[in-house]
GROMACS .gro file of C-alpha atoms in nm:
model
  236
    1MET     CA    1   0.013   0.007   0.003
    2ALA     CA    2   0.121   0.331  -0.093
    3THR     CA    3   0.195   0.546   0.178
    4SER     CA    4   0.101   0.968   0.168
    5PRO     CA    5   0.388   1.202   0.170
    6THR     CA    6   0.481   1.378   0.501
    7ALA     CA    7   0.301   1.706   0.544
    8LEU     CA    8   0.608   1.972   0.555
    9PRO     CA    9   0.594   2.185   0.890
   10THR     CA   10   0.466   2.521   0.938
   11VAL     CA   11   0.783   2.785   0.954
   12VAL     CA   12   0.721   3.057   1.213
   13LEU     CA   13   0.965   3.352   1.199
   14VAL     CA   14   1.035   3.593   1.473
   15HIS     CA   15   1.189   3.934   1.393
   16GLY     CA   16   1.483   4.113   1.587
   17ALA     CA   17   1.484   4.411   1.785
   18TRP     CA   18   1.390   4.789   1.602
   19ALA     CA   19   1.182   4.563   1.359
   20ASP     CA   20   0.871   4.400   1.295
   21GLY     CA   21   0.749   4.114   1.065
   22SER     CA   22   0.787   4.271   0.714
   23SER     CA   23   1.169   4.204   0.790
   24TRP     CA   24   1.096   3.895   0.623
   25ARG     CA   25   0.906   4.000   0.320
   26LEU     CA   26   1.171   3.849   0.074
   27VAL     CA   27   1.179   3.532   0.263
   28VAL     CA   28   0.830   3.449   0.292
   29PRO     CA   29   0.796   3.454  -0.069
   30LEU     CA   30   1.071   3.214  -0.123
   31LEU     CA   31   0.933   2.934   0.141
   32LEU     CA   32   0.554   2.971  -0.015
   33ASP     CA   33   0.702   2.899  -0.386
   34LYS     CA   34   0.813   2.551  -0.198
   35GLY     CA   35   0.490   2.449  -0.072
   36ILE     CA   36   0.592   2.558   0.294
   37SER     CA   37   0.305   2.729   0.525
   38VAL     CA   38   0.443   3.021   0.675
   39VAL     CA   39   0.328   3.263   0.929
   40ALA     CA   40   0.549   3.575   1.065
   41VAL     CA   41   0.524   3.665   1.432
   42GLN     CA   42   0.452   4.080   1.475
   43ASN     CA   43   0.646   4.070   1.820
   44PRO     CA   44   0.619   4.386   2.048
   45THR     CA   45   0.976   4.403   2.130
   46THR     CA   46   0.885   4.520   2.522
   47SER     CA   47   1.023   4.261   2.671
   48LEU     CA   48   1.135   3.887   2.626
   49ALA     CA   49   0.831   3.744   2.815
   50ALA     CA   50   0.553   3.976   2.573
   51ASP     CA   51   0.771   3.834   2.298
   52VAL     CA   52   0.747   3.492   2.407
   53GLU     CA   53   0.384   3.520   2.460
   54ALA     CA   54   0.334   3.676   2.125
   55THR     CA   55   0.565   3.362   1.975
   56ARG     CA   56   0.328   3.136   2.175
   57LEU     CA   57   0.021   3.272   2.071
   58VAL     CA   58   0.110   3.194   1.714
   59LEU     CA   59   0.251   2.839   1.770
   60ASP     CA   60  -0.090   2.804   1.939
   61SER     CA   61  -0.267   2.828   1.601
   62ILE     CA   62  -0.076   2.593   1.433
   63ASP     CA   63  -0.139   2.225   1.389
   64GLY     CA   64   0.174   2.015   1.321
   65PRO     CA   65   0.528   2.033   1.366
   66VAL     CA   66   0.734   2.395   1.336
   67VAL     CA   67   1.033   2.511   1.237
   68LEU     CA   68   1.094   2.772   1.440
   69VAL     CA   69   1.314   3.068   1.299
   70GLY     CA   70   1.457   3.400   1.463
   71HIS     CA   71   1.659   3.685   1.345
   72SER     CA   72   1.886   3.859   1.592
   73TRP     CA   73   1.693   3.974   1.945
   74GLY     CA   74   1.441   3.713   1.774
   75GLY     CA   75   1.747   3.413   1.901
   76ALA     CA   76   1.631   3.445   2.229
   77VAL     CA   77   1.253   3.457   2.186
   78ILE     CA   78   1.272   3.143   2.007
   79THR     CA   79   1.528   3.013   2.266
   80GLN     CA   80   1.243   3.069   2.514
   81ALA     CA   81   0.900   3.003   2.312
   82GLY     CA   82   1.103   2.681   2.111
   83ASN     CA   83   1.012   2.491   2.411
   84ASP     CA   84   0.669   2.408   2.278
   85PRO     CA   85   0.647   2.061   2.173
   86LYS     CA   86   0.547   2.162   1.839
   87VAL     CA   87   0.876   2.282   1.758
   88LYS     CA   88   1.106   2.020   1.630
   89ALA     CA   89   1.387   2.261   1.499
   90LEU     CA   90   1.538   2.571   1.527
   91VAL     CA   91   1.674   2.827   1.271
   92PHE     CA   92   1.905   3.113   1.411
   93VAL     CA   93   2.026   3.392   1.179
   94ALA     CA   94   2.266   3.610   1.304
   95ALA     CA   95   2.126   3.546   1.637
   96LEU     CA   96   2.171   3.579   2.015
   97PRO     CA   97   2.039   3.239   2.180
   98PRO     CA   98   2.085   3.251   2.558
   99LYS     CA   99   2.166   2.956   2.810
  100ALA     CA  100   1.923   2.895   3.068
  101GLY     CA  101   1.999   3.189   3.367
  102GLU     CA  102   2.174   3.412   3.057
  103SER     CA  103   2.047   3.734   2.897
  104VAL     CA  104   2.110   3.879   2.554
  105GLY     CA  105   2.303   4.166   2.727
  106ASP     CA  106   2.533   3.854   2.882
  107LEU     CA  107   2.604   3.777   2.557
  108VAL     CA  108   2.663   4.103   2.422
  109GLY     CA  109   2.885   4.209   2.671
  110SER     CA  110   3.101   3.900   2.657
  111HIS     CA  111   3.281   4.040   2.322
  112PRO     CA  112   3.417   4.384   2.221
  113SER     CA  113   3.150   4.582   2.087
  114PRO     CA  114   3.098   4.609   1.695
  115PRO     CA  115   3.060   4.977   1.588
  116GLY     CA  116   2.711   4.948   1.532
  117LEU     CA  117   2.606   4.942   1.925
  118SER     CA  118   2.782   5.273   1.915
  119GLN     CA  119   2.483   5.420   1.707
  120ILE     CA  120   2.203   5.324   1.981
  121ILE     CA  121   2.017   5.646   2.123
  122ASP     CA  122   1.826   5.672   2.454
  123ASP     CA  123   1.547   5.883   2.476
  124GLY     CA  124   1.627   5.933   2.832
  125ARG     CA  125   1.324   5.720   2.942
  126GLY     CA  126   1.495   5.377   2.886
  127MET     CA  127   1.383   5.318   2.551
  128LEU     CA  128   1.626   5.275   2.256
  129LYS     CA  129   1.646   5.342   1.897
  130LEU     CA  130   1.913   5.308   1.637
  131SER     CA  131   2.057   5.646   1.479
  132PRO     CA  132   1.978   5.666   1.056
  133GLU     CA  133   2.347   5.659   0.982
  134GLY     CA  134   2.376   5.369   1.176
  135TRP     CA  135   2.119   5.195   0.984
  136VAL     CA  136   2.316   5.286   0.650
  137ARG     CA  137   2.694   5.209   0.776
  138ASP     CA  138   2.646   4.941   1.017
  139VAL     CA  139   2.288   4.728   1.005
  140ALA     CA  140   2.223   4.721   0.654
  141GLN     CA  141   2.512   4.862   0.454
  142ASP     CA  142   2.448   4.585   0.172
  143ILE     CA  143   2.121   4.688   0.079
  144PRO     CA  144   2.028   5.002  -0.099
  145GLU     CA  145   2.067   5.336   0.131
  146GLN     CA  146   1.729   5.457   0.084
  147ASP     CA  147   1.591   5.110   0.211
  148ALA     CA  148   1.839   5.119   0.524
  149ARG     CA  149   1.671   5.489   0.561
  150VAL     CA  150   1.342   5.358   0.550
  151LEU     CA  151   1.371   5.083   0.807
  152ALA     CA  152   1.551   5.364   1.044
  153ALA     CA  153   1.213   5.564   1.011
  154VAL     CA  154   0.971   5.296   1.123
  155GLN     CA  155   1.173   5.105   1.372
  156PRO     CA  156   0.999   5.080   1.707
  157PRO     CA  157   1.175   5.130   2.016
  158LEU     CA  158   1.351   4.905   2.233
  159PRO     CA  159   1.315   4.939   2.630
  160ALA     CA  160   1.679   4.901   2.769
  161SER     CA  161   1.588   4.677   3.016
  162THR     CA  162   1.511   4.365   2.751
  163PHE     CA  163   1.875   4.320   2.744
  164GLY     CA  164   1.850   4.179   3.127
  165ASP     CA  165   1.564   3.980   3.054
  166ARG     CA  166   1.660   3.587   3.138
  167ILE     CA  167   1.621   3.261   2.952
  168THR     CA  168   1.464   2.992   3.218
  169GLU     CA  169   1.491   2.714   2.965
  170ALA     CA  170   1.666   2.681   2.634
  171ALA     CA  171   1.479   2.520   2.371
  172TRP     CA  172   1.831   2.455   2.172
  173THR     CA  173   1.927   2.209   2.435
  174THR     CA  174   1.672   1.945   2.307
  175ARG     CA  175   1.632   2.013   1.917
  176PRO     CA  176   1.826   2.036   1.611
  177ASN     CA  177   1.979   2.371   1.525
  178TRP     CA  178   2.057   2.587   1.222
  179PHE     CA  179   2.300   2.891   1.248
  180ILE     CA  180   2.376   3.145   0.985
  181VAL     CA  181   2.618   3.376   1.057
  182SER     CA  182   2.676   3.704   0.899
  183ALA     CA  183   3.039   3.775   0.854
  184ALA     CA  184   3.008   4.089   0.743
  185ASP     CA  185   2.789   4.210   1.078
  186ARG     CA  186   2.860   4.551   1.227
  187VAL     CA  187   2.614   4.502   1.515
  188VAL     CA  188   2.611   4.165   1.616
  189SER     CA  189   2.998   4.054   1.684
  190ILE     CA  190   3.094   3.786   1.411
  191GLU     CA  191   3.324   3.600   1.679
  192LEU     CA  192   3.001   3.592   1.913
  193GLN     CA  193   2.760   3.442   1.630
  194ARG     CA  194   3.055   3.193   1.562
  195GLU     CA  195   3.083   3.105   1.932
  196LEU     CA  196   2.721   3.034   1.954
  197ALA     CA  197   2.704   2.831   1.648
  198THR     CA  198   2.963   2.601   1.797
  199ARG     CA  199   2.793   2.626   2.139
  200LEU     CA  200   2.483   2.503   2.002
  201ASN     CA  201   2.661   2.209   1.772
  202ALA     CA  202   2.457   2.396   1.500
  203ARG     CA  203   2.486   2.326   1.130
  204THR     CA  204   2.640   2.657   1.031
  205THR     CA  205   2.611   2.870   0.735
  206GLU     CA  206   2.809   3.140   0.699
  207LEU     CA  207   2.720   3.417   0.441
  208ASP     CA  208   2.919   3.747   0.338
  209SER     CA  209   2.640   3.960   0.459
  210SER     CA  210   2.533   4.272   0.687
  211HIS     CA  211   2.332   4.207   0.989
  212LEU     CA  212   2.025   4.209   0.760
  213SER     CA  213   2.098   3.914   0.558
  214ILE     CA  214   1.702   3.827   0.583
  215LEU     CA  215   1.675   4.124   0.333
  216SER     CA  216   2.032   4.158   0.144
  217GLN     CA  217   2.078   3.793   0.087
  218PRO     CA  218   1.718   3.620   0.119
  219ARG     CA  219   1.758   3.337  -0.097
  220ALA     CA  220   2.044   3.216   0.095
  221VAL     CA  221   1.857   3.261   0.395
  222ALA     CA  222   1.560   3.056   0.260
  223ASP     CA  223   1.779   2.754   0.159
  224VAL     CA  224   1.914   2.711   0.504
  225ILE     CA  225   1.531   2.750   0.614
  226VAL     CA  226   1.426   2.469   0.366
  227GLY     CA  227   1.683   2.238   0.468
  228ALA     CA  228   1.550   2.233   0.861
  229VAL     CA  229   1.203   2.183   0.702
  230ASP     CA  230   1.333   1.872   0.496
  231ALA     CA  231   1.505   1.766   0.800
  232VAL     CA  232   1.215   1.762   1.026
  233ALA     CA  233   0.962   1.590   0.724
  234ALA     CA  234   1.264   1.338   0.650
  235ALA     CA  235   1.221   1.250   1.040
  236GLY     CA  236   0.857   1.221   1.025
   0.00000   0.00000   0.00000
């Protein structure tokens, strides 16, 4: 008797700080073209707990297995939210996945600061943004300048307190992982990314890209995600 093909897992995409779900706008159609169901989370980026809750609401709405993908700060979000039993694999893109008891601030402080961090502006009330020039020179230096300035204009603020929010259970300790290192990153330490990929025992890809490989090299990013989807499907 012939068996029906295994349904592909759904991909859930989690954006980073100073961004929203539209960060994934070039990756999403490439996944849809492969017949993969995709949902991009709209996180509030007000705290780790709030972002995890927003991600869990999306996970609750999905039947079947999930490949959970996080960019940058989203790496911390999926590290916590990924403990949902539906989540079968994690993909980290220039991401910051702490271990249990650790915060993103701990990770960032463990290496010399890249130049982009000097472009963070505090409004005096603990709300942070990146300067327009920081977006152009340090965050998105390999996409058109006008596009980078649009990203600066629409960025939501990030509370400084998020850097101290700690993980309680790290999903990457119990699930297969993929990690995309941005080898021309000027806002998250390249050495830190490589160190984290090793710590996670991740299948690692390096791209010669800015922090925003999801916009400058969306096909390469999508290819890694498809690889994770295929691995989960093959595992049944």
